[in-house]
PDB file of C-alpha atoms in Angstrom:
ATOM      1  CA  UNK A   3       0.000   0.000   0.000  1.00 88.00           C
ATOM      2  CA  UNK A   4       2.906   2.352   1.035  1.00 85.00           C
ATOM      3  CA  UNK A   5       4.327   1.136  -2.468  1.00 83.00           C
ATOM      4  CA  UNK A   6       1.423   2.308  -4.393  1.00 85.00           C
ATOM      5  CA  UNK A   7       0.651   5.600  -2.612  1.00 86.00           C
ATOM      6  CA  UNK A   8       4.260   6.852  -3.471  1.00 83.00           C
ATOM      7  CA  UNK A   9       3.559   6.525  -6.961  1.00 79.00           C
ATOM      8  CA  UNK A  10       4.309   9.737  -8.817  1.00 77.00           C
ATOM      9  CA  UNK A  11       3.447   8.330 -12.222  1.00 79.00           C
ATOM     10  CA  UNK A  12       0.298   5.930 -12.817  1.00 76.00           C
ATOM     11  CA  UNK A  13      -1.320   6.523  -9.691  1.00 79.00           C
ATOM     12  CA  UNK A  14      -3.973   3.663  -9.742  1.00 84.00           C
ATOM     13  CA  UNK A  15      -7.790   4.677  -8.907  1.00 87.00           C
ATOM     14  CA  UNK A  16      -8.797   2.059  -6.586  1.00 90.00           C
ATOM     15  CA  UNK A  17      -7.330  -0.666  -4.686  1.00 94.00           C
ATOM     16  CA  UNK A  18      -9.400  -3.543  -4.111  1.00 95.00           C
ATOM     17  CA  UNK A  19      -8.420  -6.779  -2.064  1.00 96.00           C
ATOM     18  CA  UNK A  20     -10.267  -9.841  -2.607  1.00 95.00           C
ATOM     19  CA  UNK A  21      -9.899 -12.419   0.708  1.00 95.00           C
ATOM     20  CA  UNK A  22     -10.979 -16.024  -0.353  1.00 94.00           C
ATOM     21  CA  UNK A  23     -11.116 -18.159   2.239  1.00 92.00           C
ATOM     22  CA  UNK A  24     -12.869 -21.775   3.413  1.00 90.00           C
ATOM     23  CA  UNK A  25     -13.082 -20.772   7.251  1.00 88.00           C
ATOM     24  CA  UNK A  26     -16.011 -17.929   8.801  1.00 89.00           C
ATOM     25  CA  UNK A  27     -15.686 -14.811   7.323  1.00 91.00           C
ATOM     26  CA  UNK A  28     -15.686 -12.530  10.439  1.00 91.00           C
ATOM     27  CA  UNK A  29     -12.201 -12.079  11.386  1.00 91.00           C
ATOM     28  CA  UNK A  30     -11.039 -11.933   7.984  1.00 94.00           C
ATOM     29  CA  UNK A  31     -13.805  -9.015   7.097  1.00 95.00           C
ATOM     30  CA  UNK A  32     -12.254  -7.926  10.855  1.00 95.00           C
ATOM     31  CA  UNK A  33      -8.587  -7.693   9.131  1.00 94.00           C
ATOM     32  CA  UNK A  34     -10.238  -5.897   6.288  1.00 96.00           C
ATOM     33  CA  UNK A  35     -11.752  -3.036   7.819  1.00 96.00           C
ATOM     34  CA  UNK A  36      -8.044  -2.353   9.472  1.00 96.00           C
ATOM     35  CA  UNK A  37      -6.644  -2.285   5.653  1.00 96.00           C
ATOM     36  CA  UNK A  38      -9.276  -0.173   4.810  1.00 96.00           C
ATOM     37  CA  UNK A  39      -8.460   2.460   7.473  1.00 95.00           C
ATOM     38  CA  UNK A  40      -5.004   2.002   7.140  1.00 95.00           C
ATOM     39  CA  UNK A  41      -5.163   2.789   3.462  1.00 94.00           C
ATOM     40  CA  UNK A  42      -7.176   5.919   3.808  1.00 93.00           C
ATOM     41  CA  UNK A  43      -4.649   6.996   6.061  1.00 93.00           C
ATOM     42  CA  UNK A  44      -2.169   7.449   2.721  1.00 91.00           C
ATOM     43  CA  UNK A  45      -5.612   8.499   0.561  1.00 89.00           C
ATOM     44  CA  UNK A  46      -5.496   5.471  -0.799  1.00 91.00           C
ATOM     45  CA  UNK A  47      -8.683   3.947  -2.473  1.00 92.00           C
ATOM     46  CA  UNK A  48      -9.125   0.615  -1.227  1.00 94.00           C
ATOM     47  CA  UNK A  49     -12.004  -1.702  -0.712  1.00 94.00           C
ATOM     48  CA  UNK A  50     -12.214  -5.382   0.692  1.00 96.00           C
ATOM     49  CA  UNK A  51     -14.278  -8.165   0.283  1.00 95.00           C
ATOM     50  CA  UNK A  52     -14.531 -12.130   1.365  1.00 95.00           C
ATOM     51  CA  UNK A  53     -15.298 -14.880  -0.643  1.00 94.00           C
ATOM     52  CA  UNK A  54     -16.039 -18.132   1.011  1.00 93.00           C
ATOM     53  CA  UNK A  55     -15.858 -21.373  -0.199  1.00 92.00           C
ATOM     54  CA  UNK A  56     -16.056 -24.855   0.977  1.00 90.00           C
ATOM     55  CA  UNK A  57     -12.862 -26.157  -1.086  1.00 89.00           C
ATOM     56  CA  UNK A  58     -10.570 -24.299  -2.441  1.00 88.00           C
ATOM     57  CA  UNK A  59     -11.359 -26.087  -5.938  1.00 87.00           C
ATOM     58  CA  UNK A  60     -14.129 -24.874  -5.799  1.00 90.00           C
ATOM     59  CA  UNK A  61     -13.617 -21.158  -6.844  1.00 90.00           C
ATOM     60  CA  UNK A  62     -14.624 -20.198 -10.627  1.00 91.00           C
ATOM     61  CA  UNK A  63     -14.017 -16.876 -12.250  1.00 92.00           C
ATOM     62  CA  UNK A  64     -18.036 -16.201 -11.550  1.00 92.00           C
ATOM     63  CA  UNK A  65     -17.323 -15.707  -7.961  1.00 93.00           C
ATOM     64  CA  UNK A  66     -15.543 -12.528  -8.350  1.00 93.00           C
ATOM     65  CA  UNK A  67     -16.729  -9.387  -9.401  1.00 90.00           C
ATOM     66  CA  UNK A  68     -13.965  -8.131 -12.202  1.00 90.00           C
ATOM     67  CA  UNK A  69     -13.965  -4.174 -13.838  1.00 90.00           C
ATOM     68  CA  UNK A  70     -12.783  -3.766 -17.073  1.00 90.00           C
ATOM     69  CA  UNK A  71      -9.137  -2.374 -16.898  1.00 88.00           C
ATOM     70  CA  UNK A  72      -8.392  -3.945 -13.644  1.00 91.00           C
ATOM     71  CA  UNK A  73      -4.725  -5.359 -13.300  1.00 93.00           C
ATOM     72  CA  UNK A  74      -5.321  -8.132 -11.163  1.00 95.00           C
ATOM     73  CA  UNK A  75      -2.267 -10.112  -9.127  1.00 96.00           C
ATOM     74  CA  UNK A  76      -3.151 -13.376  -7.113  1.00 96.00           C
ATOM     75  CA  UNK A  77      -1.033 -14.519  -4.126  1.00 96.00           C
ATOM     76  CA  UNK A  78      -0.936 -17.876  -2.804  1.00 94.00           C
ATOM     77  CA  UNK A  79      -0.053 -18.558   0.754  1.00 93.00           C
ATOM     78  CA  UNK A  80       0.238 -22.513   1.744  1.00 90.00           C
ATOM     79  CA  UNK A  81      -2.461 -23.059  -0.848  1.00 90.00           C
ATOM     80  CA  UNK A  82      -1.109 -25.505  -3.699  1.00 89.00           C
ATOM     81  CA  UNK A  83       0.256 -27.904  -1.624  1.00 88.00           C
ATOM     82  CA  UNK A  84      -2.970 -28.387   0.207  1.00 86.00           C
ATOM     83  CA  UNK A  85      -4.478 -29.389  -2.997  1.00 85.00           C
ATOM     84  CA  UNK A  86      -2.350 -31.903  -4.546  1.00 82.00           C
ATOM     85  CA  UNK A  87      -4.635 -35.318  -3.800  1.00 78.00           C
ATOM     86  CA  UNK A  88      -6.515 -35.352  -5.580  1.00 78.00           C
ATOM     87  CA  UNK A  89      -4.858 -33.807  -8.675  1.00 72.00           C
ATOM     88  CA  UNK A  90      -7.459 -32.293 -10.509  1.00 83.00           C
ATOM     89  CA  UNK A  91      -8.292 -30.265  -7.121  1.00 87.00           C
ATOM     90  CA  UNK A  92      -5.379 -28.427  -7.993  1.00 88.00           C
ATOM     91  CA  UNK A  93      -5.718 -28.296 -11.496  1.00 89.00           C
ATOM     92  CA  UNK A  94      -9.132 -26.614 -11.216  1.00 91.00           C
ATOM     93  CA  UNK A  95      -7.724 -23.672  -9.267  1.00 91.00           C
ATOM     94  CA  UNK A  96      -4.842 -22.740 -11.502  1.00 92.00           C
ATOM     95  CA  UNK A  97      -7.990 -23.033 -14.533  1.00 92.00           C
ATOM     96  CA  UNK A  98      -9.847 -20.750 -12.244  1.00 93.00           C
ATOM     97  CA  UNK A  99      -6.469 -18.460 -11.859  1.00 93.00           C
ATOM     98  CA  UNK A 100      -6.195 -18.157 -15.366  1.00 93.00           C
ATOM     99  CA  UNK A 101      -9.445 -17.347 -15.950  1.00 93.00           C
ATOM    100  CA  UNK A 102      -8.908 -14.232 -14.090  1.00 93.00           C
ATOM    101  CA  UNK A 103      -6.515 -13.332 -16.735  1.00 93.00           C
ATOM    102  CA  UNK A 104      -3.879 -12.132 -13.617  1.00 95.00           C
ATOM    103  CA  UNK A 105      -0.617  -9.956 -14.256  1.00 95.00           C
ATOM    104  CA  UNK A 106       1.470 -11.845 -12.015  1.00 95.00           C
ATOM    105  CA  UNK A 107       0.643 -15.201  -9.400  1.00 96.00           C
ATOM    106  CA  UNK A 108       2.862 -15.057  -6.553  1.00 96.00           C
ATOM    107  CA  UNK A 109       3.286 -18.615  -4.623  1.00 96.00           C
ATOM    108  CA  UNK A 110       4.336 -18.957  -0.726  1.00 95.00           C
ATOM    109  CA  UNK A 111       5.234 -22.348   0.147  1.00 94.00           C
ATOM    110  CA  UNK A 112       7.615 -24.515   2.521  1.00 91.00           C
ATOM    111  CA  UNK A 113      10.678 -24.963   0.843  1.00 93.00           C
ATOM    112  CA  UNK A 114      11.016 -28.553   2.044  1.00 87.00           C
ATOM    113  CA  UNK A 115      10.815 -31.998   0.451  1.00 86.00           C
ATOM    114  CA  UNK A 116       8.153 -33.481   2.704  1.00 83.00           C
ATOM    115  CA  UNK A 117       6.208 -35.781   0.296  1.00 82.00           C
ATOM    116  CA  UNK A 118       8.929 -39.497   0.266  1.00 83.00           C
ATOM    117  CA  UNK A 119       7.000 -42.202  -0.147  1.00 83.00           C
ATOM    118  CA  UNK A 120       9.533 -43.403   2.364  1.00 87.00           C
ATOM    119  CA  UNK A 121       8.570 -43.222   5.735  1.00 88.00           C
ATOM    120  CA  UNK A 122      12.411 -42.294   7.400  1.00 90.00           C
ATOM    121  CA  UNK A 123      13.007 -39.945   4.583  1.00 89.00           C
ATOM    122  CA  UNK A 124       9.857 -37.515   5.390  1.00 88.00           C
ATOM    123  CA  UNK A 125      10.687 -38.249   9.113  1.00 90.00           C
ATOM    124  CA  UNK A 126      14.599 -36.681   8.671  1.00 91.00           C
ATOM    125  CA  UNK A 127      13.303 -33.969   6.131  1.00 88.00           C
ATOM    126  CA  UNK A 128      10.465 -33.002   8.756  1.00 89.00           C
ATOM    127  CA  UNK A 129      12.899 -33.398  11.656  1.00 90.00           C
ATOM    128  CA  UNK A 130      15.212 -30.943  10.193  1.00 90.00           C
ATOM    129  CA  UNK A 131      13.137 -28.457   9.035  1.00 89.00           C
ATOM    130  CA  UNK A 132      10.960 -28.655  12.528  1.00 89.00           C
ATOM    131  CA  UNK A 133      14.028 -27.838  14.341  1.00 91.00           C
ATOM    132  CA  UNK A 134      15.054 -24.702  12.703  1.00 92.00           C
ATOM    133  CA  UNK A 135      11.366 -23.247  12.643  1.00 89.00           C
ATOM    134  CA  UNK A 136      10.837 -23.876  16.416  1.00 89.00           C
ATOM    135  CA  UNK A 137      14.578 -22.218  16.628  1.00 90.00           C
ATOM    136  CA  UNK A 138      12.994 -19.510  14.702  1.00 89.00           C
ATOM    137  CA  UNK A 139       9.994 -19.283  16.571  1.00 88.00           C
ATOM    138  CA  UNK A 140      11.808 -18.991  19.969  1.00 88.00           C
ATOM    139  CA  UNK A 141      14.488 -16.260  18.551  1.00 87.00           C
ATOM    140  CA  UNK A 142      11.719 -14.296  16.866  1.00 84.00           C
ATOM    141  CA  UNK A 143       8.403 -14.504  18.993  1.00 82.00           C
ATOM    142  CA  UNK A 144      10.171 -14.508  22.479  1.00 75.00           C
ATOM    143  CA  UNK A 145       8.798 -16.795  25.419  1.00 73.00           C
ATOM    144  CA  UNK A 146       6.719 -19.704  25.619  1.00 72.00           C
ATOM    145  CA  UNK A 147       3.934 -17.364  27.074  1.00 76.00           C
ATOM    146  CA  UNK A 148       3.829 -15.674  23.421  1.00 80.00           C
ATOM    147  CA  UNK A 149       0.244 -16.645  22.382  1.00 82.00           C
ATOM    148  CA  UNK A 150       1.177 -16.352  18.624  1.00 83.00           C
ATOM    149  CA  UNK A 151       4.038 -18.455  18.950  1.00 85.00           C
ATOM    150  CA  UNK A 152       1.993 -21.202  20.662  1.00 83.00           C
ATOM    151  CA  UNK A 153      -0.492 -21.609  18.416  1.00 82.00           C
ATOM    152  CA  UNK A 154       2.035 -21.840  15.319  1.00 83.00           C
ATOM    153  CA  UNK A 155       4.020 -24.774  17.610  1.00 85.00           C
ATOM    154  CA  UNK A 156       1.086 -26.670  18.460  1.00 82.00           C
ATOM    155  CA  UNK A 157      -1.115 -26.209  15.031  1.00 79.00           C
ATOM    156  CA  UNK A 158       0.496 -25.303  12.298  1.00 76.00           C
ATOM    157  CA  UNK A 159       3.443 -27.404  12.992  1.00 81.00           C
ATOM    158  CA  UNK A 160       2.524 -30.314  15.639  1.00 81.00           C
ATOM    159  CA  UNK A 161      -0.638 -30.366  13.522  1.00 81.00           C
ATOM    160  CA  UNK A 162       1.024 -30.080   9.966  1.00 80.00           C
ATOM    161  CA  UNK A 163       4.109 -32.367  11.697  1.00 84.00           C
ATOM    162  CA  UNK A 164       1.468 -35.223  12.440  1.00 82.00           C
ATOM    163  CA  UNK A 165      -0.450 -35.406   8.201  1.00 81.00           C
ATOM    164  CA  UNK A 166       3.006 -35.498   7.030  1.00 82.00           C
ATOM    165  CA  UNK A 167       4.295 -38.463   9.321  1.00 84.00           C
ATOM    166  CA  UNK A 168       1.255 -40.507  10.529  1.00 84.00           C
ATOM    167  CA  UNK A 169      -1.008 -40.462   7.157  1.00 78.00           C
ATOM    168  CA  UNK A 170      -0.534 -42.346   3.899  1.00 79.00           C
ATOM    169  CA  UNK A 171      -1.609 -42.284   0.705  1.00 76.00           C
ATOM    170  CA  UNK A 172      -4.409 -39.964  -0.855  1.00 76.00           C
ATOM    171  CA  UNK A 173      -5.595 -39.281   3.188  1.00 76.00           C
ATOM    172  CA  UNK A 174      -2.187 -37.177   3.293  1.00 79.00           C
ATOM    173  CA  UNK A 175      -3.807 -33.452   2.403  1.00 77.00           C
ATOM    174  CA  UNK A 176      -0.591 -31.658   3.574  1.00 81.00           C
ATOM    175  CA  UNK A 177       2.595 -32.239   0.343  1.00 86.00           C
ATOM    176  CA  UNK A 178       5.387 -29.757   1.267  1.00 87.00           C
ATOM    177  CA  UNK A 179       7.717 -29.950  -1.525  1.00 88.00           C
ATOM    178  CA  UNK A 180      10.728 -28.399  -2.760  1.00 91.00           C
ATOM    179  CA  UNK A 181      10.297 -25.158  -5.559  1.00 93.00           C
ATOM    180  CA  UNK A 182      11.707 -27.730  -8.532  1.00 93.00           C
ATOM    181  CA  UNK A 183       8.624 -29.510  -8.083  1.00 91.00           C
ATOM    182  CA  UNK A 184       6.307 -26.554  -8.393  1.00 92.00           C
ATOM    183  CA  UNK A 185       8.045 -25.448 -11.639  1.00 93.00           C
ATOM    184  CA  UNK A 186       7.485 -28.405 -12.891  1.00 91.00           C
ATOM    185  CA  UNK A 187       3.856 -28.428 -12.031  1.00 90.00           C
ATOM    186  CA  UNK A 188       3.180 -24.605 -12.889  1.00 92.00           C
ATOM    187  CA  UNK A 189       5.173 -25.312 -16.279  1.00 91.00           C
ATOM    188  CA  UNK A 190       2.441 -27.680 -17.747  1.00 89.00           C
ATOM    189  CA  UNK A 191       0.245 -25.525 -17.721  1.00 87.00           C
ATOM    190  CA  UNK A 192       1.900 -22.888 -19.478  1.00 88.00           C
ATOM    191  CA  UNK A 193       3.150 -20.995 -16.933  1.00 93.00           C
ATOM    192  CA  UNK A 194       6.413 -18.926 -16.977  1.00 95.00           C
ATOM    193  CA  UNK A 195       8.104 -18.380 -13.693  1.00 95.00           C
ATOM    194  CA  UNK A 196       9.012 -14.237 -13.372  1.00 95.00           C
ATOM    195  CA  UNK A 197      12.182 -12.707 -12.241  1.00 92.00           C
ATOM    196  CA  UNK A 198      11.676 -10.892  -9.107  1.00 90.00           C
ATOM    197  CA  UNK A 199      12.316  -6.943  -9.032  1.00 87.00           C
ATOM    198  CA  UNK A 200      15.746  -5.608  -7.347  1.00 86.00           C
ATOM    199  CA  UNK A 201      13.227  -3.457  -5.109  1.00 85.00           C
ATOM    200  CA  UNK A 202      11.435  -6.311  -3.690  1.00 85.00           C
ATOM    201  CA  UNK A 203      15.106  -8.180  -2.958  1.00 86.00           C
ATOM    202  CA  UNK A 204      16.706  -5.250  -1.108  1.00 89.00           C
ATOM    203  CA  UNK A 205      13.356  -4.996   0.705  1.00 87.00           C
ATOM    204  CA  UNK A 206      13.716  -8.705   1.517  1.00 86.00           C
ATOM    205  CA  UNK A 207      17.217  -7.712   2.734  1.00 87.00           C
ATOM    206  CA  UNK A 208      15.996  -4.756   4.690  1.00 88.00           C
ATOM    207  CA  UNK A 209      13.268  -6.570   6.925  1.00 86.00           C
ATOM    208  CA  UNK A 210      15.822  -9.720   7.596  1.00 84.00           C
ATOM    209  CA  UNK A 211      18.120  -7.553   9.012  1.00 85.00           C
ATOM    210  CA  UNK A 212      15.521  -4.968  11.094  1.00 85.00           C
ATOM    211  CA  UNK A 213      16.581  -6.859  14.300  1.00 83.00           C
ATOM    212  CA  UNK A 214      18.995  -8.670  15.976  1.00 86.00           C
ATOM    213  CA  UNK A 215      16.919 -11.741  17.020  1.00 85.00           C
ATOM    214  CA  UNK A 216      16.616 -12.080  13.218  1.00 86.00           C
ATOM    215  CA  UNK A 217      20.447 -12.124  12.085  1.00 88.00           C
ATOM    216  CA  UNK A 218      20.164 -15.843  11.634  1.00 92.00           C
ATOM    217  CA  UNK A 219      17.387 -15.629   8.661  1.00 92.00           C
ATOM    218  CA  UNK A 220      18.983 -16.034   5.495  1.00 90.00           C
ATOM    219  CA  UNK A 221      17.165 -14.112   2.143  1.00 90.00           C
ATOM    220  CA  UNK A 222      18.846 -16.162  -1.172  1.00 89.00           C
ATOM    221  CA  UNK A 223      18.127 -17.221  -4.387  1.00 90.00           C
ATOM    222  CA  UNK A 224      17.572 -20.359  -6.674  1.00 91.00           C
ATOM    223  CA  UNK A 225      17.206 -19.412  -9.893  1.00 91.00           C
ATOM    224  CA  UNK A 226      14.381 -16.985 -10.361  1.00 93.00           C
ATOM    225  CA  UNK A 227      12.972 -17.623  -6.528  1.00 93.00           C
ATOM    226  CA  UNK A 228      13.569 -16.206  -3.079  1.00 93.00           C
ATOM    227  CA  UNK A 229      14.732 -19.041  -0.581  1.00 93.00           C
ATOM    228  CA  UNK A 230      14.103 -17.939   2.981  1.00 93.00           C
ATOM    229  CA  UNK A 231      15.743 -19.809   5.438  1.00 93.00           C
ATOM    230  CA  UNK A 232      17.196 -19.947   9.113  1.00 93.00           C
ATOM    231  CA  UNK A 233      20.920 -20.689   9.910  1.00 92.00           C
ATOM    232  CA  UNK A 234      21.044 -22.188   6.171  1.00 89.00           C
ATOM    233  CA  UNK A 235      18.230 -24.445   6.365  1.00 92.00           C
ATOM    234  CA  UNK A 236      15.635 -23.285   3.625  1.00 94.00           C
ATOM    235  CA  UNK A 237      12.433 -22.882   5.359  1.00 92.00           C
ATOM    236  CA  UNK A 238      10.226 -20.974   2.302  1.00 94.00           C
ATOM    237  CA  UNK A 239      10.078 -20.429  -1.359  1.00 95.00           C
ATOM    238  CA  UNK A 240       8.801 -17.567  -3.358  1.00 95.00           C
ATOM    239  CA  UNK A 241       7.638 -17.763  -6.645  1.00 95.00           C
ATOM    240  CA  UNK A 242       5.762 -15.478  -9.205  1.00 96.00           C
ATOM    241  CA  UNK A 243       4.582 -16.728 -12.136  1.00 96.00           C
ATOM    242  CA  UNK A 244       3.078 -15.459 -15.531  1.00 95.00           C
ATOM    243  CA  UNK A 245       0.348 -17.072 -17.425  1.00 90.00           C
TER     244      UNK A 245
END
């Protein structure tokens, strides 16, 4: 938002942020109101809406309302790999994607090859990759009284820890892999992975280095992605893509 209020040239008329979700809708339309406010702050034109959905699979391009002359940009937090089993689950939200006709998809996932058929390979890779996010957590969130960093210990990663080890097969809804595997996948369908500006790098840089609790995060790149990682070990990938 900063980004787009400093603008001299090709200010852009209206801002609008499109939340789709498959929990309730209240604290999300909660978190909107606060971007709304906080963009009218920098008169910025912004507006928010939620769009809910029982499966992410689910979404078509008649569930949002597009303008003529819109630039639209989708990002993707923890989303594909949620929706690899079945296949065509994911395959019907990169249709609905391109339907959209987007400038630029930008994919957040774990940078971490999860998904061995091998029982004591996904244990090692999750052991790993455990131990330098709860390192994280502790160096970044403080004590163990930190209500944010207890709920990412206990569900997003005890939670996540437990589909990744304990269930087999199609059952397995969590497949963290590694950004090769991605390209691979986004490539099929036409997609052509973007290089990412030199502004949004240095700003990479900038934030990784704001404190000292965070000296041990590492901002690097393979290929045409941003690996984020702790003490070395790669933690998450960046990607943006182009249809």
């Amino acid at each position: 938002m900063h980004a787009l209020s400093s603008k001299k040239r090709c200010r852009i008329k209206r801002l609008k942020i499109t939340a789709v979700t498959t929990l309730a809708k209240g604290p999300i339309e909660e978190i909107g109101e606060r971007l709304v406010g906080f963009a009218q702050t920098m008169n910025l034109h912004c507006c928010f809406e939620v769009i809910a959905v029982r499966d992410f699979a689910e979404l078509n391009r008649a569930h949002f309302t597009l303008v003529p002359g819109e630039a639209v940009a989708v990002f993707a937090e923890h989303v594909v790999s949620t929706l690899t089993e079945p296949s065509n689950r994911l395959d019907s939200l990169v249709r609905a994607v391109r339907s959209l006709n987007p400038r630029v998809m930008v994919v957040t996932e774990v940078e971490g090859n999860q998904n061995s058929v091998a029982f004591v390979s996904r244990f090692v890779e999750t052991l790993f990759f455990a131990s330098a996010y709860f390192d994280c957590l502790e160096k970044c969130l403080g004590g163990q009284d930190e209500p944010l960093r207890g709920f990412a210990e206990s569900t997003l990663m005890g939670e996540g820890s437990k589909i990744v080890l304990a269930i087999e097969g199609p059952e397995r809804i969590i497949r963290n892999m590694k950004v090769d595997v991605w390209r691979t996948y986004f490539q099929r369908f036409g997609m052509a992975e973007a290089k990412l500006s030199s502004s949004s790098l240095y700003q990479a840089e900038l934030v990784a280095k704001r404190l000292p609790s965070w000296s041990p995060c590492t901002v690097g790149m393979d290929g045409k992605s941003l690996i984020v990682g702790w003490k070395g070990m790669p933690i998450k990938s960046v990607t943006a893509w182009k249809f």
